[in-house]
mmCIF file with all atom_site columns, C-alpha atoms and ligand atoms in Angstrom:
data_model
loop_
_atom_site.group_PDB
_atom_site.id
_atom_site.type_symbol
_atom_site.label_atom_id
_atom_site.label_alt_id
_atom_site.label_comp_id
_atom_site.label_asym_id
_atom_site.label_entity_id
_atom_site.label_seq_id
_atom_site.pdbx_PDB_ins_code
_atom_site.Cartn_x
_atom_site.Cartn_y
_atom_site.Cartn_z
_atom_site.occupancy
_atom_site.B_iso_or_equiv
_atom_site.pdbx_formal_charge
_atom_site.auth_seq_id
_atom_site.auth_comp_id
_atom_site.auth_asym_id
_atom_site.auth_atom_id
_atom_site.pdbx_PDB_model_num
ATOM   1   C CA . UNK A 1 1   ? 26.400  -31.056 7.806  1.00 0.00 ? 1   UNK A CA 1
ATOM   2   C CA . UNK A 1 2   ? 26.528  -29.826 11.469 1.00 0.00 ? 2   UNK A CA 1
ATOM   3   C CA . UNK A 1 3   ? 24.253  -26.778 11.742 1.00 0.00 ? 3   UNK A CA 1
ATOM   4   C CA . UNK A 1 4   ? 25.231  -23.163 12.435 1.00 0.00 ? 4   UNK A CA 1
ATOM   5   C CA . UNK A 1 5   ? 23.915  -22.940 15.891 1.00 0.00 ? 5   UNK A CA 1
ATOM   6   C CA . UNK A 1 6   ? 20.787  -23.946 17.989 1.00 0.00 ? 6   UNK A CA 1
ATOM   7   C CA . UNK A 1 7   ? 17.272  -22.019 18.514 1.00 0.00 ? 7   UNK A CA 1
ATOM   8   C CA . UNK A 1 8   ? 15.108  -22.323 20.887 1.00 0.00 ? 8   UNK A CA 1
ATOM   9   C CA . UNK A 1 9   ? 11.249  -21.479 20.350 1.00 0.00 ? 9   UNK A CA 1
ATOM   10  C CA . UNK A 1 10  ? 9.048   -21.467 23.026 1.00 0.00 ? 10  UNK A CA 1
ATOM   11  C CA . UNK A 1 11  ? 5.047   -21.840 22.786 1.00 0.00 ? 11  UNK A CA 1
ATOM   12  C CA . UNK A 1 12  ? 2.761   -20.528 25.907 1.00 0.00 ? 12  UNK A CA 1
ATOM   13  C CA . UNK A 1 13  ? -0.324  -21.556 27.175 1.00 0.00 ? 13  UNK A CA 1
ATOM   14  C CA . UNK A 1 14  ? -3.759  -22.233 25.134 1.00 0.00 ? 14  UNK A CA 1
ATOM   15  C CA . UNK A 1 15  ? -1.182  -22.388 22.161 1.00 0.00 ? 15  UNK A CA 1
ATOM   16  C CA . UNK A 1 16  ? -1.771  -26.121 21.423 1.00 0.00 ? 16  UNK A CA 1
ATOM   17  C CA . UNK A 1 17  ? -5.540  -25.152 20.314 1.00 0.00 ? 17  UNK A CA 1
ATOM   18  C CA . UNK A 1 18  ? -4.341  -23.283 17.398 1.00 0.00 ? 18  UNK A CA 1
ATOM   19  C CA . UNK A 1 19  ? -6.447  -23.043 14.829 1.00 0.00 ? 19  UNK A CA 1
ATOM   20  C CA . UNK A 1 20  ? -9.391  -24.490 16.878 1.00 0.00 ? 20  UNK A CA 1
ATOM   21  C CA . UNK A 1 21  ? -8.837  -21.355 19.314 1.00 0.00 ? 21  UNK A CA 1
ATOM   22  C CA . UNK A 1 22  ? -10.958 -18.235 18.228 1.00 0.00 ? 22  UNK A CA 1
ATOM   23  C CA . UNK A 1 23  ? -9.554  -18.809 14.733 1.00 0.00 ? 23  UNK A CA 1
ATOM   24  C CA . UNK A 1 24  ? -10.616 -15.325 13.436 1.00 0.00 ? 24  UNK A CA 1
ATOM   25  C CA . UNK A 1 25  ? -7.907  -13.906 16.072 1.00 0.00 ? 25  UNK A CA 1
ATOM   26  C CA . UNK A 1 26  ? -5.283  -16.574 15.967 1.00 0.00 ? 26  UNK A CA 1
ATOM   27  C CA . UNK A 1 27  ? -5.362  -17.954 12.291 1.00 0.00 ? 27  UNK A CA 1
ATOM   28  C CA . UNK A 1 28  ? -6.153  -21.719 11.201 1.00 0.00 ? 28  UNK A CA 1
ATOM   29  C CA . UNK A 1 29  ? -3.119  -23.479 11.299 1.00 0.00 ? 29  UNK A CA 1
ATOM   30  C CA . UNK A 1 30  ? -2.808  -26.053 13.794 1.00 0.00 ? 30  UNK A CA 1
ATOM   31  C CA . UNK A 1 31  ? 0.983   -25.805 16.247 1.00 0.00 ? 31  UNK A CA 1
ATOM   32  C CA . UNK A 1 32  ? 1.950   -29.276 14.360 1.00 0.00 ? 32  UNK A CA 1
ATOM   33  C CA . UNK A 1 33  ? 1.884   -26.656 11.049 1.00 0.00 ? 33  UNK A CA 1
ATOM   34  C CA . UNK A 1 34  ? 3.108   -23.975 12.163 1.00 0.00 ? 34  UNK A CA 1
ATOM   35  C CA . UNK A 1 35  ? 5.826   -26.050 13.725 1.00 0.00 ? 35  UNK A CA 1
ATOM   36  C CA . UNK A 1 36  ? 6.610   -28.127 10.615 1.00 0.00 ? 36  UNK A CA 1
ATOM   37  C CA . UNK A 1 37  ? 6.689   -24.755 8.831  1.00 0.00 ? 37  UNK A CA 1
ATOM   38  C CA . UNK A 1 38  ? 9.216   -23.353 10.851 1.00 0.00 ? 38  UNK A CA 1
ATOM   39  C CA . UNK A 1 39  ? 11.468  -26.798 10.934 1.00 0.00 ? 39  UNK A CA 1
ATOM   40  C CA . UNK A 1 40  ? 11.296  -26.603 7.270  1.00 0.00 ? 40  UNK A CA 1
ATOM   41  C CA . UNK A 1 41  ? 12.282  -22.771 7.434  1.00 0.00 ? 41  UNK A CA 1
ATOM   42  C CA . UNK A 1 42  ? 14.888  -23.477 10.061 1.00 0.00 ? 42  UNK A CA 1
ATOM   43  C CA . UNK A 1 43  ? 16.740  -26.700 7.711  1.00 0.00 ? 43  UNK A CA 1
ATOM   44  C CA . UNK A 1 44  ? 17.114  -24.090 4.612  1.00 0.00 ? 44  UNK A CA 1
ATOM   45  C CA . UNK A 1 45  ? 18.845  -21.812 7.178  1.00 0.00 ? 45  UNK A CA 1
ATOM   46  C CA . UNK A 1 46  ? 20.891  -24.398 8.637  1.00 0.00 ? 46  UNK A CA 1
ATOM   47  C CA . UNK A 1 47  ? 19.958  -23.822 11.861 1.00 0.00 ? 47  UNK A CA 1
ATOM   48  C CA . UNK A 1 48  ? 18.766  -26.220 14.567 1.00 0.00 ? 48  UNK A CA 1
ATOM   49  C CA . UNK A 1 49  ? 15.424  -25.689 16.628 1.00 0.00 ? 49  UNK A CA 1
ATOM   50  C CA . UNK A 1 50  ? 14.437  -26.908 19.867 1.00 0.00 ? 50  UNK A CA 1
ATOM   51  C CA . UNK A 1 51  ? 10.888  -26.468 19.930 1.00 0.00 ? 51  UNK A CA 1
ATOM   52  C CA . UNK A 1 52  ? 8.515   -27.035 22.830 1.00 0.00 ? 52  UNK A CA 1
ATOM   53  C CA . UNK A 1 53  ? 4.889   -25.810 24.320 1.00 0.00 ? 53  UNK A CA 1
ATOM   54  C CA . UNK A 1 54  ? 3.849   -25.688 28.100 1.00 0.00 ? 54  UNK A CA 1
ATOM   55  C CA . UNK A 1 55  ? 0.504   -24.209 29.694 1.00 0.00 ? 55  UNK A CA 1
ATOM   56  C CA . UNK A 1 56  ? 2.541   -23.187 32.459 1.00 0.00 ? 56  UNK A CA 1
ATOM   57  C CA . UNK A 1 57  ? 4.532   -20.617 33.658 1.00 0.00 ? 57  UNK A CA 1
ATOM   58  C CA . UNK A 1 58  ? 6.396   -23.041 35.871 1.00 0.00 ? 58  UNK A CA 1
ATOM   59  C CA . UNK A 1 59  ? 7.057   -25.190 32.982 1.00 0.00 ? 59  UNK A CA 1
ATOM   60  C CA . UNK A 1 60  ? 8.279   -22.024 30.383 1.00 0.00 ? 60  UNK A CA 1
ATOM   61  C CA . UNK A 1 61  ? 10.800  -21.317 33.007 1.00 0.00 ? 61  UNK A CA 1
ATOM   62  C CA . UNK A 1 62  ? 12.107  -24.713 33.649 1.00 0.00 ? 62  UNK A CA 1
ATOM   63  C CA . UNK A 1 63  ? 12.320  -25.217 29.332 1.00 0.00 ? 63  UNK A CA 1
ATOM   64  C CA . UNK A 1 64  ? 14.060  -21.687 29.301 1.00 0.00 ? 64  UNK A CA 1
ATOM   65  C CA . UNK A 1 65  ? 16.957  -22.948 32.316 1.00 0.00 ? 65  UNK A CA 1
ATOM   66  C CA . UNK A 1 66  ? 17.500  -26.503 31.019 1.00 0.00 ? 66  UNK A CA 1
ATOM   67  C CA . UNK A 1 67  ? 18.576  -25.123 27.550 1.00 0.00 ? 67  UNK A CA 1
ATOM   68  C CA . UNK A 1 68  ? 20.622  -22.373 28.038 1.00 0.00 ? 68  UNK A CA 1
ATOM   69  C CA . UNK A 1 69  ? 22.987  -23.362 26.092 1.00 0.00 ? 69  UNK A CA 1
ATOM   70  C CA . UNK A 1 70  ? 21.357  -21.846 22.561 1.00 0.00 ? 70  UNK A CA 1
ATOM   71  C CA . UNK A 1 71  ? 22.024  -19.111 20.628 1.00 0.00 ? 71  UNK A CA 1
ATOM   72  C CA . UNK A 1 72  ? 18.558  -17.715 20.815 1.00 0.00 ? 72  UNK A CA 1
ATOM   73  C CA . UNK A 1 73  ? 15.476  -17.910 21.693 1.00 0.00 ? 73  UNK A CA 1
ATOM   74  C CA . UNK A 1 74  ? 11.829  -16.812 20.219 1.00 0.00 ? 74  UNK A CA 1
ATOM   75  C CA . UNK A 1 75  ? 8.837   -17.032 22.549 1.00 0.00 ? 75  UNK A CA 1
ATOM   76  C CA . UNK A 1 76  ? 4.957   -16.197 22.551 1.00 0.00 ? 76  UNK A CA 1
ATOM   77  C CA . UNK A 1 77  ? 4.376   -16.497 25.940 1.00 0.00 ? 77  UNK A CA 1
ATOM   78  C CA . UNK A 1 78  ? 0.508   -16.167 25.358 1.00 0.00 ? 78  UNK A CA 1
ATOM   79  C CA . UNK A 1 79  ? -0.893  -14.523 28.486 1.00 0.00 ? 79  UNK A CA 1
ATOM   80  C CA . UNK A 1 80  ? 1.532   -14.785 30.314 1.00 0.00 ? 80  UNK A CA 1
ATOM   81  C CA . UNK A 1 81  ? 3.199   -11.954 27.957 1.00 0.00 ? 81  UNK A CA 1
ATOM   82  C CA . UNK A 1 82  ? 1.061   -9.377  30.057 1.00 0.00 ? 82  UNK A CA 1
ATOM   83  C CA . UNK A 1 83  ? 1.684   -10.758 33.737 1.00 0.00 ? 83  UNK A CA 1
ATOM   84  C CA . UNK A 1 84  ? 4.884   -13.137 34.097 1.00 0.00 ? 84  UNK A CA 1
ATOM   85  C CA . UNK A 1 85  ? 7.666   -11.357 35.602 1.00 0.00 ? 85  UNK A CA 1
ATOM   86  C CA . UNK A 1 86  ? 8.876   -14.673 36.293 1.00 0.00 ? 86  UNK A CA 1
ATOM   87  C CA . UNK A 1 87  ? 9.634   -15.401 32.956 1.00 0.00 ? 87  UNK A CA 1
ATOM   88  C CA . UNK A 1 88  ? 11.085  -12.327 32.135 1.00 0.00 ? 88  UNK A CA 1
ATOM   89  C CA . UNK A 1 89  ? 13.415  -12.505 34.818 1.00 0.00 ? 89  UNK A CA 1
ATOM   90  C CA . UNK A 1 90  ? 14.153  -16.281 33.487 1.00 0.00 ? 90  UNK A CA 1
ATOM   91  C CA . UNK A 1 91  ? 15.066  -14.886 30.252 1.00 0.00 ? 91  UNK A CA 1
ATOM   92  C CA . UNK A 1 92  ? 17.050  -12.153 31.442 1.00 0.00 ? 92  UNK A CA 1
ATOM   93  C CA . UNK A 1 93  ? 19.112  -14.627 33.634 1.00 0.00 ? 93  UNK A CA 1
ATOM   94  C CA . UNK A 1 94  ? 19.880  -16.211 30.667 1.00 0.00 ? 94  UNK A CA 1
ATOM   95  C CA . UNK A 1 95  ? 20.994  -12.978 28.492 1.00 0.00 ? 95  UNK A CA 1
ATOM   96  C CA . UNK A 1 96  ? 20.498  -15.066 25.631 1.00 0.00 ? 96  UNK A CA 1
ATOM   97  C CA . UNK A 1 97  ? 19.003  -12.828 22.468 1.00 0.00 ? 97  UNK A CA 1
ATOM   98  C CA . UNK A 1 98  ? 15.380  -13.348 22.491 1.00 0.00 ? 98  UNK A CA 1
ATOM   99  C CA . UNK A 1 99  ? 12.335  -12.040 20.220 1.00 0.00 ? 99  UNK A CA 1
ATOM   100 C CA . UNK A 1 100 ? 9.177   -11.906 21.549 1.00 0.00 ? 100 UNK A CA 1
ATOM   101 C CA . UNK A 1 101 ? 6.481   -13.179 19.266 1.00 0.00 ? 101 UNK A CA 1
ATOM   102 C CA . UNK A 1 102 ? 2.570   -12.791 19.139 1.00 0.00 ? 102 UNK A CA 1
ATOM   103 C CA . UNK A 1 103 ? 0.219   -14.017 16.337 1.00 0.00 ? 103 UNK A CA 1
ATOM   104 C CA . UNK A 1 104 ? -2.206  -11.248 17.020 1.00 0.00 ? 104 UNK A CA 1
ATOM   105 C CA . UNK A 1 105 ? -0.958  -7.651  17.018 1.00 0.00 ? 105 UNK A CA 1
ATOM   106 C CA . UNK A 1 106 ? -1.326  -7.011  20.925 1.00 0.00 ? 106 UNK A CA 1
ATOM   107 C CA . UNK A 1 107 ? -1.253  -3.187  20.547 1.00 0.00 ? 107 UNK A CA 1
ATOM   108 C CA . UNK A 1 108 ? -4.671  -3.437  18.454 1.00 0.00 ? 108 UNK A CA 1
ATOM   109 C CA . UNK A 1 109 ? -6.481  -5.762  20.844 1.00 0.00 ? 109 UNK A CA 1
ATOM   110 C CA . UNK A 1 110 ? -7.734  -5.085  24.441 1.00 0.00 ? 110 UNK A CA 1
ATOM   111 C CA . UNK A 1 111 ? -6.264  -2.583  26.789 1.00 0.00 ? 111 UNK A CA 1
ATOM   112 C CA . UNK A 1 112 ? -4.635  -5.367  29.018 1.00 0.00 ? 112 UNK A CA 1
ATOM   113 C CA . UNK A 1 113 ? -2.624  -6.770  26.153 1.00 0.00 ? 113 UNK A CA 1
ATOM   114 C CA . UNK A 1 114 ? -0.986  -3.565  25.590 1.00 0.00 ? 114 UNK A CA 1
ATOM   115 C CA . UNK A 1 115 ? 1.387   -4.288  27.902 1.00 0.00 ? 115 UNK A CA 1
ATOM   116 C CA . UNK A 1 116 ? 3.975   -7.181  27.785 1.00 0.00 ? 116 UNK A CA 1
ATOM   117 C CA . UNK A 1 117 ? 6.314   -8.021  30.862 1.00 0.00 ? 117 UNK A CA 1
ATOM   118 C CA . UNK A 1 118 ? 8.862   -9.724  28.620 1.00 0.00 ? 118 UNK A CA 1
ATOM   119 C CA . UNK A 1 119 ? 9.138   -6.898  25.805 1.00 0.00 ? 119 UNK A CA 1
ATOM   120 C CA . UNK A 1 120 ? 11.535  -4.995  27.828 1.00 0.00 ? 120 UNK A CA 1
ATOM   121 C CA . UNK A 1 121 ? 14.251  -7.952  28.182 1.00 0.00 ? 121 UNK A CA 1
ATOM   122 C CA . UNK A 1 122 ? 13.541  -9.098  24.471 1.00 0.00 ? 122 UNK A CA 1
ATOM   123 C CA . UNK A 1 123 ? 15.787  -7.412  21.617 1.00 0.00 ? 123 UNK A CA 1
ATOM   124 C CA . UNK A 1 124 ? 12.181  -7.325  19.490 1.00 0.00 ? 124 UNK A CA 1
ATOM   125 C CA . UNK A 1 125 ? 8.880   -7.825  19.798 1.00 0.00 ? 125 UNK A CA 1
ATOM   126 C CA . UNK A 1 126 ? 7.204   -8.919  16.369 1.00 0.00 ? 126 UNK A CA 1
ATOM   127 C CA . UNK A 1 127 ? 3.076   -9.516  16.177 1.00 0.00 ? 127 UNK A CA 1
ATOM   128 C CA . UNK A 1 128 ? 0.764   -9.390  14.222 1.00 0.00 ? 128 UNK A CA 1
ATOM   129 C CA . UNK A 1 129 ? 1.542   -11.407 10.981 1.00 0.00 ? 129 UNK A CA 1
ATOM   130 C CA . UNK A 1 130 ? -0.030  -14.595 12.173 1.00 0.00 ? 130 UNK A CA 1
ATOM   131 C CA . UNK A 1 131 ? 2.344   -18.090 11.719 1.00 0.00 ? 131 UNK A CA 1
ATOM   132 C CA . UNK A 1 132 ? 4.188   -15.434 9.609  1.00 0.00 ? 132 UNK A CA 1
ATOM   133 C CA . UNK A 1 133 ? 5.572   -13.133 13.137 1.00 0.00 ? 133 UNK A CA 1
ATOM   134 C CA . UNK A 1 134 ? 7.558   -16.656 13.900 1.00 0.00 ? 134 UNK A CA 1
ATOM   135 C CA . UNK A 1 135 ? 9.345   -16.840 10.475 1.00 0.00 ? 135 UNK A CA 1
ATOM   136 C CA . UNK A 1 136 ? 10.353  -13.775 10.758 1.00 0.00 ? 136 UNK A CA 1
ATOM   137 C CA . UNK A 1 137 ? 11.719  -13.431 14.216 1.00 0.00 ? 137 UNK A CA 1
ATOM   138 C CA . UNK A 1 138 ? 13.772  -16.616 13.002 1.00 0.00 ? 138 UNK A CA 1
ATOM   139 C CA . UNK A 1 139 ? 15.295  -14.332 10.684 1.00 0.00 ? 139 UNK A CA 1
ATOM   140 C CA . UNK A 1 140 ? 15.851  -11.415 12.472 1.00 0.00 ? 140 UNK A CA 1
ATOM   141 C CA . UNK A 1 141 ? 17.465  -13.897 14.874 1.00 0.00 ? 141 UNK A CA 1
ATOM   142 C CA . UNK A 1 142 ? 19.690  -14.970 12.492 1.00 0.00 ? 142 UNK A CA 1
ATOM   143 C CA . UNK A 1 143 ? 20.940  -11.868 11.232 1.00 0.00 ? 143 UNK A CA 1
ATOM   144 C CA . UNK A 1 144 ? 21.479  -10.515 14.590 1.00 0.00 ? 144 UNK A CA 1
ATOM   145 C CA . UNK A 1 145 ? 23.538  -13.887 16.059 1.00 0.00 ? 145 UNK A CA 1
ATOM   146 C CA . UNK A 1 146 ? 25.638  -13.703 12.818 1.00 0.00 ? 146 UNK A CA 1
ATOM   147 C CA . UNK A 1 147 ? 26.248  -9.698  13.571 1.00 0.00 ? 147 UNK A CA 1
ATOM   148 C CA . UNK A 1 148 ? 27.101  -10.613 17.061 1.00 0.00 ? 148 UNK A CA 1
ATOM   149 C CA . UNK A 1 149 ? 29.420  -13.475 15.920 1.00 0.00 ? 149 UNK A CA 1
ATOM   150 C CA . UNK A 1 150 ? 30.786  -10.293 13.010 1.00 0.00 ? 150 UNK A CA 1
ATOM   151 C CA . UNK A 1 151 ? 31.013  -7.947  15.662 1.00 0.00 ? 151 UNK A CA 1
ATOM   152 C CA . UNK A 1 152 ? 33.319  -10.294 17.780 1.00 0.00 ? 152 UNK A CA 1
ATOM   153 C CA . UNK A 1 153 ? 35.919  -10.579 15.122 1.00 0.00 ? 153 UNK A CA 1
HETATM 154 C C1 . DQA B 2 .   ? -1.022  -14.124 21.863 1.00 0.00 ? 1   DQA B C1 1
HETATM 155 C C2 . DQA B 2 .   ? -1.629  -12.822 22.384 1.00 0.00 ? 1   DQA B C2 1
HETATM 156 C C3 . DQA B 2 .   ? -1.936  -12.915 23.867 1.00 0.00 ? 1   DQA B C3 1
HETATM 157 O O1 . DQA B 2 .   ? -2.508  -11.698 24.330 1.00 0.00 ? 1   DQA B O1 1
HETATM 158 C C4 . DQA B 2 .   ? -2.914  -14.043 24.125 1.00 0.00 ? 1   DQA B C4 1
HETATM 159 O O2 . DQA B 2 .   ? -3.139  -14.181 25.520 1.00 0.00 ? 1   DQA B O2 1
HETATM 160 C C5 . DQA B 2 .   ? -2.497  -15.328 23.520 1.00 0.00 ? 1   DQA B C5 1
HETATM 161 C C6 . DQA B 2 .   ? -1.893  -15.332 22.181 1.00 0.00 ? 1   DQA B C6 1
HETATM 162 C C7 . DQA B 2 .   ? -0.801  -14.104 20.334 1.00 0.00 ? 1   DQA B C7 1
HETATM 163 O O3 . DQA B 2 .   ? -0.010  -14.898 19.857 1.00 0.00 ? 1   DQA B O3 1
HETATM 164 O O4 . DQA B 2 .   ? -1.429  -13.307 19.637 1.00 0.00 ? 1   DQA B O4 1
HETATM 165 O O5 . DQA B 2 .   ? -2.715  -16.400 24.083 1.00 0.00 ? 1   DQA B O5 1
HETATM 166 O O6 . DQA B 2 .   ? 0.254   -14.296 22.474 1.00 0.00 ? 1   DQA B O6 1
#
């Protein structure tokens, strides 16, 4: 069966030491589980991921141009959440929906997390829930494509 439509999700830097990295912060699952959780999530929804992680800003905003052509896209962009106008200015290029994502809630932590560059061109932000913020933002995704799609008709 051909799926709805196409996700991208996009993991920033340090994010391949989950569950090794400060685990009491970030949780214990590894990004192999976390992404075979949300694969698994995704194929009950019938929707197709495109999942990928880069330690560099250079490298977020090359993955963010060369697939353009999704429906959405959810993206932690680690540190970078708090300096990259780069990538926010990648992501509003594309105007593709896009929910930010955090593990940690960001507004409970340090001063200097407070802030995110890419909130403002996001339609969400969701943090907090551990593994759990990226299961939902594929939700909230989904609802809001489909009420775009509704919307057109
Ligand atoms: C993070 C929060 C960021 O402040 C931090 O730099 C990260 C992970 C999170 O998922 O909680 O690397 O994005």
């Amino acid at each position: 069966m051909a799926y709805e439509f196409s996700i991208l999700v996009l993991h920033g830097p340090n994010l391949n030491l989950l569950g090794k990295r400060e685990p009491e912060i970030y949780g214990k699952s590894s990004l192999d589980e976390l992404n075979m959780l949300l694969e698994k999530k995704a194929q009950d929804m019938n929707i197709a991921l495109r999942i990928f992680q880069s330690n560099s800003e250079g490298g977020l905003i090359d993955l963010i141009q060369q697939n353009c052509d999704v429906s959405g896209i959810i993206i932690n962009p680690a540190a970078y959440t708090h300096t990259s106008i780069a990538i926010r200015d990648a992501i509003a290029s594309t105007g593709i929906p896009t929910i930010e994502v955090h593990l940690s809630n960001i507004h409970a932590r340090e001063e200097f997390r407070h802030r995110s560059m890419i909130a403002p061109v996001c339609i969400g932000q969701i943090c907090g829930f551990g593994v759990n913020s990226y299961l939902l933002a594929l939700e909230a995704l989904k609802r809001y494509i489909i009420d775009q799609i509704d919307s057109r008709r």
